[in-house]
Amino acid sequence: MYILSIETTGKYGSAALIDGDGRISSKSSHEEMNHLKDIMLLADECLKAEGIGTNSIDAVAASIGPGSFTGIRIGVSSARGIAEMLNIPCISISSLEGMAALADAHMGEEVRFFAPIINARRGQLYGALFERDGARYNAVLSERQYMIDEFLEEIDKIDSEENQIIFVGDGIDAYEDKIREAGLYRLADEEWRYQDASSVAELALQKYNSNNTITYDYLLPNYMRKSEADMRLESGTLSSKIGKLR
């Protein structure tokens, strides 16, 4: 049994293949935001590394967001296309939960709480706080858009021991000073700070074993907010800018 997993919500695209025993083969791009060009090549490399063809894939998983709007669309569309072509189920994975699993894999028992944060610009982030519960993660703070100051205030209310909360994600790049000023939190190393398909694959296997799959037409993106273009269009600022260019 094999599940192909796709992660394109962050800077670097990646694909991973996991078997029924939890063994993972993964490939990652080293070029930023090159998902459209790379993701199918990375998936093919995973298949070749295991010596299997597409007919051996039993399900396809995608990180559905939040994150890069364009990246989300590429990953979800790719997974839907593969699933429809092969007539296999899909598995929907939150990019934030995937990041929590990534941090857990690197930190082990050293930490109990995981704070994945994705930079949403202008003092904002997409984030959540997860607590480890066996092989699963419970959301202590719900997945949504926060202002960085609001998020740190909510984190501060959590009853945890020093250094028991680790931050992961490119929100660290944007708000590191604020995070360090707020408390004795741990920050993910740059080598494993960003979204990766290997952790998506681990969560996907759990869902697959629990029969928590969906058909390709129900695999939908989670942008978590409207795009800047949509917001400008609604406010009228986009159309006025276009008018000035004419």
Coordinates of N, CA and C in Angstrom, one line a residue:
M1 N 0.8 -1.2 0.0 CA 0.0 0.0 0.0 C 0.9 1.2 0.0
Y2 N 0.5 2.2 -0.9 CA 1.3 3.4 -0.9 C 0.4 4.7 -1.0
I3 N 0.8 5.7 -0.3 CA 0.1 7.0 -0.4 C 1.1 8.0 -0.9
L4 N 0.7 8.7 -1.9 CA 1.5 9.8 -2.5 C 1.0 11.1 -1.8
S5 N 2.0 11.9 -1.2 CA 1.6 13.1 -0.6 C 2.3 14.3 -1.2
I6 N 1.6 15.4 -1.3 CA 2.0 16.6 -2.0 C 2.0 17.8 -1.0
E7 N 3.1 18.6 -1.0 CA 3.1 19.8 -0.1 C 3.6 21.0 -1.0
T8 N 2.8 22.0 -1.2 CA 3.2 23.1 -2.0 C 2.7 24.4 -1.4
T9 N 2.4 24.4 -0.1 CA 1.9 25.6 0.6 C 2.9 26.6 1.0
G10 N 4.2 26.2 1.0 CA 5.2 27.0 1.6 C 6.3 27.4 0.5
K11 N 7.5 27.8 0.9 CA 8.5 28.2 0.0 C 8.9 27.1 -0.9
Y12 N 9.1 25.9 -0.4 CA 9.7 24.8 -1.2 C 8.7 23.7 -1.4
G13 N 8.5 23.2 -2.6 CA 7.6 22.1 -2.9 C 8.3 20.8 -2.5
S14 N 7.4 19.8 -2.2 CA 8.0 18.5 -1.8 C 6.9 17.5 -2.1
A15 N 7.4 16.2 -2.3 CA 6.5 15.1 -2.4 C 7.0 14.0 -1.6
A16 N 6.1 13.1 -1.2 CA 6.6 11.9 -0.4 C 5.7 10.7 -0.6
L17 N 6.3 9.6 -0.5 CA 5.6 8.3 -0.7 C 5.7 7.5 0.6
I18 N 4.6 7.1 1.2 CA 4.6 6.4 2.4 C 3.9 5.0 2.2
D19 N 4.5 3.9 2.7 CA 3.9 2.6 2.6 C 3.1 2.3 3.9
G20 N 2.5 1.1 3.9 CA 1.6 0.8 5.0 C 2.4 0.6 6.3
D21 N 3.7 0.4 6.2 CA 4.5 0.3 7.5 C 5.1 1.6 7.9
G22 N 4.8 2.7 7.2 CA 5.2 4.0 7.6 C 6.6 4.4 7.1
R23 N 7.1 3.6 6.2 CA 8.4 3.9 5.5 C 8.1 5.0 4.5
I24 N 9.0 6.0 4.5 CA 8.8 7.2 3.7 C 10.0 7.5 2.7
S25 N 9.6 7.8 1.5 CA 10.6 8.2 0.5 C 10.1 9.6 0.1
S26 N 11.0 10.6 0.3 CA 10.6 12.0 0.0 C 11.6 12.7 -0.9
K27 N 11.1 13.7 -1.6 CA 11.9 14.5 -2.5 C 11.5 16.0 -2.4
S28 N 12.4 16.9 -2.3 CA 12.1 18.3 -2.1 C 12.8 19.2 -3.1
S29 N 12.2 20.3 -3.5 CA 12.8 21.2 -4.4 C 13.7 22.2 -3.6
H30 N 14.7 22.6 -4.2 CA 15.6 23.6 -3.6 C 15.4 25.0 -4.1
E31 N 14.4 25.1 -5.0 CA 14.1 26.5 -5.6 C 12.8 27.0 -5.0
E32 N 12.8 28.2 -4.6 CA 11.7 28.8 -3.9 C 10.6 29.0 -4.9
M33 N 9.3 28.7 -4.5 CA 8.1 29.0 -5.2 C 8.2 28.5 -6.7
N34 N 8.7 27.3 -6.9 CA 8.8 26.7 -8.2 C 7.9 25.5 -8.3
H35 N 6.8 25.6 -7.6 CA 5.9 24.4 -7.5 C 5.3 23.9 -8.8
L36 N 4.9 24.8 -9.6 CA 4.2 24.3 -10.9 C 5.2 23.5 -11.7
K37 N 6.4 23.9 -11.7 CA 7.4 23.2 -12.5 C 7.9 21.9 -11.9
D38 N 8.0 21.9 -10.5 CA 8.7 20.8 -9.8 C 7.8 19.7 -9.3
I39 N 6.6 20.0 -8.9 CA 5.9 19.0 -8.0 C 5.7 17.7 -8.7
M40 N 5.3 17.6 -10.0 CA 5.1 16.3 -10.6 C 6.4 15.6 -10.8
L41 N 7.5 16.3 -11.1 CA 8.8 15.7 -11.2 C 9.2 15.1 -9.8
L42 N 8.9 15.8 -8.8 CA 9.3 15.3 -7.4 C 8.5 14.0 -7.1
A43 N 7.2 14.0 -7.5 CA 6.4 12.9 -7.2 C 6.9 11.7 -8.1
D44 N 7.3 11.9 -9.3 CA 7.8 10.8 -10.1 C 9.1 10.3 -9.5
E45 N 10.0 11.2 -9.0 CA 11.2 10.7 -8.4 C 10.9 9.8 -7.2
C46 N 9.9 10.1 -6.4 CA 9.5 9.2 -5.3 C 9.1 7.9 -5.8
L47 N 8.3 7.8 -6.8 CA 7.9 6.5 -7.4 C 9.1 5.7 -7.9
K48 N 10.0 6.4 -8.6 CA 11.2 5.7 -9.1 C 12.1 5.2 -8.0
A49 N 12.2 6.0 -6.9 CA 13.0 5.5 -5.8 C 12.5 4.3 -5.1
E50 N 11.1 4.1 -5.2 CA 10.5 2.9 -4.6 C 10.4 1.8 -5.7
G51 N 10.7 2.1 -6.9 CA 10.5 1.1 -8.0 C 9.1 0.7 -8.3
I52 N 8.2 1.7 -8.2 CA 6.8 1.3 -8.5 C 6.2 2.3 -9.5
G53 N 5.1 1.9 -10.1 CA 4.4 2.8 -11.0 C 3.2 3.4 -10.4
T54 N 2.6 4.3 -11.2 CA 1.4 5.0 -10.6 C 0.3 4.0 -10.3
N55 N 0.2 2.9 -10.9 CA -0.9 1.9 -10.6 C -0.8 1.3 -9.2
S56 N 0.4 1.6 -8.5 CA 0.6 1.1 -7.2 C 0.1 2.1 -6.1
I57 N -0.2 3.3 -6.5 CA -0.7 4.3 -5.5 C -2.1 4.0 -5.1
D58 N -2.4 3.9 -3.8 CA -3.7 3.6 -3.3 C -4.5 4.9 -2.9
A59 N -3.8 6.0 -2.6 CA -4.4 7.3 -2.3 C -3.4 8.4 -2.5
V60 N -4.0 9.6 -2.6 CA -3.1 10.8 -2.8 C -3.5 11.8 -1.8
A61 N -2.6 12.4 -1.1 CA -2.8 13.4 0.0 C -2.3 14.7 -0.5
A62 N -2.9 15.8 0.0 CA -2.5 17.1 -0.3 C -2.6 18.0 0.9
S63 N -1.6 18.8 1.1 CA -1.6 19.9 2.1 C -2.5 21.0 1.5
I64 N -3.7 21.3 2.2 CA -4.7 22.1 1.6 C -4.6 23.6 2.0
G65 N -3.6 23.9 2.9 CA -3.5 25.3 3.3 C -3.7 25.4 4.8
P66 N -3.6 26.5 5.4 CA -3.3 27.8 4.7 C -1.8 27.9 4.2
G67 N -1.5 29.0 3.5 CA -0.2 29.2 3.0 C -0.3 30.0 1.7
S68 N 0.7 29.8 0.8 CA 0.7 30.5 -0.4 C -0.5 30.2 -1.2
F69 N -1.3 31.2 -1.7 CA -2.5 30.9 -2.4 C -2.2 30.2 -3.7
T70 N -1.2 30.6 -4.4 CA -0.9 29.9 -5.7 C -0.4 28.5 -5.4
G71 N 0.4 28.3 -4.4 CA 0.9 27.0 -4.0 C -0.2 26.1 -3.6
I72 N -1.1 26.6 -2.9 CA -2.3 25.7 -2.5 C -3.0 25.2 -3.7
R73 N -3.3 26.2 -4.6 CA -4.0 25.8 -5.8 C -3.3 24.7 -6.6
I74 N -2.0 24.9 -6.7 CA -1.2 23.9 -7.5 C -1.2 22.5 -6.9
G75 N -1.0 22.5 -5.5 CA -1.0 21.2 -4.8 C -2.3 20.5 -4.9
V76 N -3.4 21.2 -4.6 CA -4.8 20.6 -4.6 C -5.1 20.2 -6.0
S77 N -4.9 21.0 -7.0 CA -5.2 20.7 -8.4 C -4.5 19.4 -8.8
S78 N -3.2 19.4 -8.5 CA -2.4 18.2 -8.8 C -2.9 16.9 -8.2
A79 N -3.2 17.0 -6.9 CA -3.7 15.8 -6.2 C -5.1 15.4 -6.8
R80 N -5.9 16.3 -7.1 CA -7.2 16.0 -7.6 C -7.1 15.3 -9.0
G81 N -6.2 15.9 -9.8 CA -6.0 15.3 -11.1 C -5.5 13.9 -11.1
I82 N -4.5 13.6 -10.2 CA -4.0 12.3 -10.0 C -5.1 11.3 -9.5
A83 N -5.9 11.8 -8.5 CA -6.9 10.9 -8.0 C -8.0 10.6 -9.0
E84 N -8.4 11.6 -9.8 CA -9.4 11.3 -10.8 C -8.8 10.4 -11.9
M85 N -7.6 10.6 -12.3 CA -7.0 9.8 -13.4 C -6.9 8.3 -12.9
L86 N -6.5 8.1 -11.6 CA -6.2 6.7 -11.1 C -7.4 6.1 -10.4
N87 N -8.5 6.9 -10.3 CA -9.7 6.5 -9.6 C -9.3 6.0 -8.1
I88 N -8.6 6.9 -7.4 CA -8.2 6.6 -6.0 C -8.7 7.7 -5.1
P89 N -8.8 7.4 -3.8 CA -9.3 8.5 -2.9 C -8.3 9.5 -2.6
C90 N -8.7 10.6 -2.1 CA -7.9 11.7 -1.6 C -7.9 11.8 -0.1
I91 N -6.8 12.4 0.4 CA -6.8 12.7 1.9 C -6.4 14.2 2.0
S92 N -7.2 14.9 2.8 CA -7.0 16.3 3.1 C -6.2 16.5 4.3
I93 N -5.1 17.3 4.3 CA -4.3 17.5 5.4 C -4.0 19.0 5.6
S94 N -4.3 19.5 6.8 CA -4.0 20.9 7.1 C -2.5 21.2 7.1
S95 N -2.1 22.2 6.4 CA -0.6 22.5 6.4 C -0.1 22.8 7.8
L96 N -1.0 23.4 8.7 CA -0.6 23.8 10.0 C -0.3 22.5 10.9
E97 N -1.2 21.5 10.7 CA -1.1 20.3 11.5 C 0.1 19.5 10.9
G98 N 0.4 19.6 9.6 CA 1.6 19.0 9.1 C 2.8 19.6 9.6
M99 N 2.8 20.9 9.9 CA 4.0 21.6 10.4 C 4.2 21.1 11.9
A100 N 3.1 21.0 12.6 CA 3.2 20.5 14.0 C 3.8 19.1 14.0
A101 N 3.4 18.2 13.1 CA 4.0 16.9 13.0 C 5.4 16.9 12.7
L102 N 5.8 17.9 11.8 CA 7.2 18.0 11.4 C 8.1 18.4 12.6
A103 N 7.6 19.4 13.4 CA 8.3 19.8 14.6 C 8.4 18.6 15.6
D104 N 7.4 17.9 15.7 CA 7.3 16.8 16.7 C 8.4 15.7 16.3
A105 N 8.5 15.5 15.0 CA 9.4 14.5 14.5 C 10.9 14.8 14.9
H106 N 11.2 16.1 14.9 CA 12.5 16.6 15.2 C 12.8 16.8 16.7
M107 N 11.7 17.1 17.4 CA 11.9 17.4 18.8 C 11.6 16.2 19.8
G108 N 10.8 15.3 19.3 CA 10.5 14.1 20.1 C 9.8 14.5 21.4
E109 N 10.2 13.9 22.5 CA 9.5 14.2 23.8 C 10.0 15.5 24.5
E110 N 10.9 16.2 23.8 CA 11.4 17.4 24.4 C 10.3 18.5 24.6
V111 N 9.3 18.5 23.7 CA 8.2 19.5 23.8 C 6.9 18.8 23.7
R112 N 5.9 19.5 24.1 CA 4.5 19.0 24.2 C 3.6 19.8 23.3
F113 N 3.9 21.1 23.2 CA 3.0 22.0 22.4 C 3.8 22.5 21.1
F114 N 3.0 22.6 20.0 CA 3.6 23.0 18.8 C 2.8 24.2 18.2
A115 N 3.5 25.3 17.9 CA 2.9 26.5 17.4 C 3.3 26.7 15.9
P116 N 2.7 26.2 14.9 CA 3.0 26.5 13.5 C 2.4 27.8 13.2
I117 N 3.3 28.6 12.5 CA 2.8 30.0 12.1 C 3.3 30.3 10.7
I118 N 2.4 30.8 9.9 CA 2.8 31.1 8.5 C 2.6 32.6 8.3
N119 N 3.6 33.3 7.8 CA 3.5 34.7 7.6 C 2.4 35.1 6.7
A120 N 1.4 35.9 7.2 CA 0.3 36.4 6.3 C 0.5 37.9 6.1
R121 N 1.7 38.5 6.4 CA 2.1 39.9 6.1 C 1.3 40.9 7.0
R122 N 1.8 42.1 7.1 CA 1.2 43.2 7.7 C 0.8 42.9 9.2
G123 N 1.8 42.2 9.9 CA 1.5 41.9 11.3 C 0.6 40.7 11.5
Q124 N 0.3 40.0 10.5 CA -0.7 38.9 10.6 C 0.0 37.5 10.3
L125 N -0.7 36.5 10.8 CA -0.2 35.1 10.5 C -1.4 34.2 10.5
Y126 N -1.1 33.0 9.8 CA -2.0 31.9 10.0 C -1.4 31.0 11.0
G127 N -2.1 30.6 12.0 CA -1.5 29.8 13.1 C -2.5 29.0 13.9
A128 N -1.9 28.2 14.8 CA -2.6 27.4 15.7 C -1.7 26.9 16.8
L129 N -2.2 26.4 17.8 CA -1.4 25.7 18.8 C -1.9 24.3 19.0
F130 N -1.0 23.3 18.8 CA -1.4 21.9 18.9 C -0.7 21.3 20.2
E131 N -1.4 20.4 20.8 CA -0.8 19.6 21.9 C -0.8 18.2 21.5
R132 N 0.3 17.5 21.7 CA 0.5 16.1 21.3 C -0.5 15.3 22.2
D133 N -1.2 14.4 21.5 CA -2.1 13.4 22.1 C -1.8 12.1 21.5
G134 N -0.8 11.3 22.0 CA -0.4 10.1 21.3 C 0.2 10.4 20.0
A135 N -0.4 9.8 18.9 CA 0.1 10.1 17.6 C -0.7 11.2 16.9
R136 N -1.6 11.8 17.7 CA -2.4 12.9 17.1 C -2.2 14.2 17.8
Y137 N -2.8 15.2 17.2 CA -2.6 16.6 17.7 C -3.9 17.3 18.0
N138 N -4.1 17.8 19.2 CA -5.3 18.5 19.5 C -5.1 20.0 19.4
A139 N -6.0 20.7 18.8 CA -5.8 22.2 18.6 C -6.3 22.9 19.9
V140 N -5.3 23.4 20.7 CA -5.5 24.1 21.9 C -6.0 25.5 21.5
L141 N -5.3 26.1 20.5 CA -5.8 27.3 19.8 C -6.2 27.0 18.4
S142 N -7.4 27.4 18.0 CA -7.9 27.0 16.7 C -7.1 27.5 15.5
E143 N -7.2 26.8 14.4 CA -6.5 27.2 13.2 C -7.3 28.4 12.6
R144 N -6.6 29.6 12.6 CA -7.2 30.7 11.9 C -6.2 31.8 11.7
Q145 N -6.6 33.0 11.2 CA -5.7 34.1 11.0 C -5.7 34.9 12.3
Y146 N -4.5 35.3 12.7 CA -4.3 36.1 13.9 C -3.4 37.3 13.6
M147 N -3.5 38.3 14.4 CA -2.4 39.3 14.5 C -1.3 38.7 15.4
I148 N -0.1 39.0 15.1 CA 1.0 38.4 15.8 C 0.9 38.7 17.3
D149 N 0.6 39.9 17.7 CA 0.5 40.3 19.1 C -0.7 39.5 19.8
E150 N -1.8 39.3 19.1 CA -2.9 38.6 19.6 C -2.5 37.1 19.8
F151 N -1.8 36.5 18.8 CA -1.4 35.1 18.9 C -0.5 34.9 20.1
L152 N 0.5 35.8 20.3 CA 1.4 35.7 21.4 C 0.7 35.8 22.8
E153 N -0.3 36.7 22.8 CA -1.1 36.9 24.0 C -1.8 35.6 24.4
E154 N -2.4 35.0 23.4 CA -3.1 33.7 23.6 C -2.2 32.6 24.0
I155 N -1.0 32.5 23.4 CA 0.0 31.5 23.7 C 0.4 31.7 25.2
D156 N 0.5 32.9 25.6 CA 1.0 33.2 27.0 C 0.0 32.7 28.0
K157 N -1.2 32.5 27.7 CA -2.2 32.0 28.6 C -2.1 30.5 28.8
I158 N -1.4 29.8 28.0 CA -1.3 28.3 28.1 C -0.4 27.9 29.2
D159 N -1.0 27.0 30.0 CA -0.2 26.5 31.2 C 0.8 25.5 30.7
S160 N 2.0 25.9 30.5 CA 3.0 25.0 30.0 C 4.4 25.2 30.7
E161 N 5.2 24.2 30.8 CA 6.5 24.4 31.4 C 7.4 25.2 30.4
E162 N 8.5 25.8 30.9 CA 9.4 26.5 30.1 C 9.9 25.6 29.0
N163 N 10.0 26.2 27.8 CA 10.6 25.5 26.6 C 9.7 24.3 26.2
Q164 N 8.5 24.3 26.6 CA 7.6 23.2 26.2 C 6.7 23.6 25.0
I165 N 6.9 24.8 24.4 CA 6.3 25.3 23.2 C 7.3 25.6 22.2
I166 N 7.2 25.0 21.0 CA 8.1 25.2 19.9 C 7.4 25.9 18.7
F167 N 7.9 26.9 18.2 CA 7.4 27.6 17.0 C 8.0 27.0 15.8
V168 N 7.2 26.9 14.7 CA 7.7 26.3 13.4 C 7.0 27.1 12.3
G169 N 7.7 27.3 11.2 CA 7.1 28.0 10.1 C 7.8 29.3 9.7
D170 N 7.4 29.8 8.5 CA 8.1 31.0 8.1 C 7.6 32.3 8.8
G171 N 6.6 32.1 9.7 CA 6.2 33.2 10.6 C 7.4 33.6 11.5
I172 N 8.3 32.6 11.8 CA 9.4 32.9 12.6 C 10.3 33.9 11.9
D173 N 10.5 33.7 10.6 CA 11.3 34.7 9.8 C 10.8 36.1 9.9
A174 N 9.5 36.2 9.9 CA 8.9 37.6 9.9 C 8.8 38.2 11.3
Y175 N 8.6 37.3 12.3 CA 8.3 37.9 13.7 C 9.2 37.3 14.8
E176 N 10.4 36.9 14.4 CA 11.3 36.3 15.4 C 11.6 37.2 16.6
D177 N 11.8 38.5 16.4 CA 12.1 39.4 17.5 C 10.9 39.4 18.5
K178 N 9.7 39.5 18.0 CA 8.5 39.6 18.8 C 8.3 38.3 19.6
I179 N 8.6 37.2 19.0 CA 8.5 35.9 19.6 C 9.5 35.8 20.8
R180 N 10.7 36.2 20.5 CA 11.7 36.1 21.5 C 11.5 37.0 22.7
E181 N 10.9 38.2 22.4 CA 10.6 39.1 23.5 C 9.4 38.6 24.3
A182 N 8.6 37.8 23.7 CA 7.3 37.3 24.4 C 7.6 36.2 25.5
G183 N 8.6 35.4 25.3 CA 8.8 34.4 26.3 C 9.9 33.4 25.9
L184 N 10.1 32.4 26.7 CA 11.2 31.4 26.5 C 10.7 30.3 25.6
Y185 N 10.3 30.7 24.4 CA 9.8 29.7 23.5 C 11.0 29.2 22.6
R186 N 10.8 28.0 22.1 CA 11.9 27.4 21.2 C 11.5 27.7 19.8
L187 N 12.4 27.9 19.0 CA 12.2 28.1 17.5 C 12.8 27.0 16.7
A188 N 12.1 26.6 15.7 CA 12.6 25.5 14.8 C 13.8 25.9 14.1
D189 N 14.7 25.0 13.9 CA 15.9 25.3 13.1 C 15.5 25.5 11.7
E190 N 16.3 26.3 11.0 CA 16.0 26.6 9.6 C 16.0 25.4 8.7
E191 N 16.7 24.4 9.1 CA 16.8 23.1 8.2 C 15.5 22.4 8.2
W192 N 14.6 22.6 9.2 CA 13.3 21.9 9.2 C 12.2 22.8 9.6
R193 N 12.3 24.1 9.3 CA 11.3 25.1 9.7 C 10.1 25.1 8.8
Y194 N 10.3 24.7 7.6 CA 9.2 24.9 6.6 C 8.4 23.7 6.2
Q195 N 7.3 23.8 5.6 CA 6.4 22.7 5.3 C 7.1 21.6 4.5
D196 N 6.8 20.4 4.8 CA 7.4 19.3 4.1 C 6.5 18.1 4.0
A197 N 6.5 17.5 2.8 CA 5.6 16.4 2.5 C 5.7 15.2 3.4
S198 N 6.9 15.0 4.0 CA 7.0 13.8 4.8 C 6.1 13.8 6.0
S199 N 5.9 14.9 6.6 CA 4.9 15.0 7.8 C 3.5 14.9 7.3
V200 N 3.2 15.4 6.1 CA 1.9 15.3 5.5 C 1.6 13.8 5.3
A201 N 2.6 13.1 4.8 CA 2.5 11.6 4.6 C 2.1 10.9 5.8
E202 N 2.8 11.2 6.9 CA 2.5 10.5 8.2 C 1.1 10.7 8.7
L203 N 0.6 12.0 8.6 CA -0.8 12.2 8.9 C -1.7 11.6 8.0
A204 N -1.4 11.5 6.7 CA -2.2 10.9 5.7 C -2.4 9.4 6.0
L205 N -1.3 8.7 6.4 CA -1.4 7.3 6.7 C -2.4 7.1 7.9
Q206 N -2.3 7.9 8.9 CA -3.3 7.8 10.0 C -4.7 7.9 9.5
K207 N -5.0 8.9 8.6 CA -6.3 9.1 8.1 C -6.8 7.9 7.3
Y208 N -5.8 7.4 6.4 CA -6.2 6.3 5.6 C -6.5 5.1 6.4
N209 N -5.8 4.8 7.4 CA -6.0 3.7 8.3 C -7.3 3.8 9.0
S210 N -7.8 5.0 9.2 CA -9.1 5.3 9.9 C -10.2 5.4 8.9
N211 N -10.0 5.1 7.6 CA -11.0 5.3 6.5 C -11.5 6.7 6.4
N212 N -10.6 7.6 6.7 CA -10.9 9.1 6.6 C -10.4 9.6 5.3
T213 N -11.0 9.2 4.2 CA -10.7 9.6 2.9 C -11.9 10.3 2.2
I214 N -11.6 11.0 1.1 CA -12.6 11.7 0.4 C -12.4 11.5 -1.1
T215 N -13.4 11.7 -1.9 CA -13.3 11.7 -3.4 C -12.6 13.0 -3.8
Y216 N -12.0 12.9 -5.0 CA -11.3 14.1 -5.5 C -12.0 15.4 -5.5
D217 N -13.4 15.3 -5.8 CA -14.1 16.5 -5.9 C -14.4 17.2 -4.6
Y218 N -14.1 16.5 -3.5 CA -14.2 17.1 -2.2 C -12.9 17.6 -1.6
L219 N -11.9 17.4 -2.3 CA -10.6 17.9 -1.9 C -10.5 19.4 -2.2
L220 N -10.6 20.3 -1.2 CA -10.8 21.7 -1.5 C -9.7 22.5 -0.8
P221 N -9.3 23.6 -1.3 CA -8.3 24.5 -0.7 C -8.8 25.2 0.5
N222 N -7.9 25.4 1.5 CA -8.3 26.3 2.7 C -7.4 27.5 2.7
Y223 N -7.9 28.6 2.0 CA -7.1 29.8 1.9 C -7.1 30.6 3.3
M224 N -8.1 30.4 4.1 CA -8.3 31.0 5.4 C -8.6 32.5 5.3
R225 N -8.5 33.1 4.2 CA -8.9 34.5 4.0 C -9.0 34.7 2.5
K226 N -9.6 35.8 2.1 CA -9.7 36.2 0.7 C -8.4 36.7 0.2
S227 N -8.1 36.5 -1.1 CA -6.9 37.0 -1.6 C -6.8 38.5 -1.6
E228 N -5.6 39.0 -1.7 CA -5.5 40.5 -1.7 C -6.2 41.1 -2.9
A229 N -6.2 40.4 -4.0 CA -6.8 40.8 -5.2 C -8.4 40.9 -5.0
D230 N -8.9 39.8 -4.4 CA -10.4 39.8 -4.1 C -10.8 41.0 -3.2
M231 N -9.9 41.2 -2.1 CA -10.2 42.3 -1.2 C -10.2 43.6 -1.9
R232 N -9.2 43.8 -2.8 CA -9.1 45.1 -3.5 C -10.3 45.3 -4.5
L233 N -10.7 44.2 -5.1 CA -11.8 44.2 -6.0 C -13.1 44.6 -5.3
E234 N -13.3 44.0 -4.1 CA -14.5 44.4 -3.3 C -14.5 45.8 -2.8
S235 N -13.3 46.3 -2.4 CA -13.2 47.7 -1.9 C -13.2 48.7 -3.0
G236 N -13.0 48.2 -4.3 CA -12.9 49.2 -5.4 C -11.5 49.7 -5.7
T237 N -10.5 49.3 -4.9 CA -9.2 49.8 -5.1 C -8.5 49.1 -6.3
L238 N -8.9 47.9 -6.6 CA -8.3 47.2 -7.7 C -8.7 47.8 -9.0
S239 N -10.0 48.0 -9.2 CA -10.5 48.6 -10.4 C -10.0 50.0 -10.7
S240 N -9.8 50.7 -9.6 CA -9.3 52.1 -9.8 C -7.8 52.1 -10.2
K241 N -7.1 51.1 -9.7 CA -5.7 51.0 -10.1 C -5.6 50.6 -11.6
I242 N -6.5 49.7 -12.0 CA -6.5 49.2 -13.4 C -6.8 50.4 -14.3
G243 N -7.8 51.2 -13.8 CA -8.2 52.4 -14.6 C -7.1 53.3 -14.8
K244 N -6.3 53.5 -13.8 CA -5.1 54.5 -14.0 C -4.1 54.0 -15.0
L245 N -4.0 52.6 -15.2 CA -3.0 52.1 -16.1 C -3.5 52.2 -17.6
R246 N -4.8 52.4 -17.7 CA -5.3 52.5 -19.1 C -5.0 53.9 -19.8

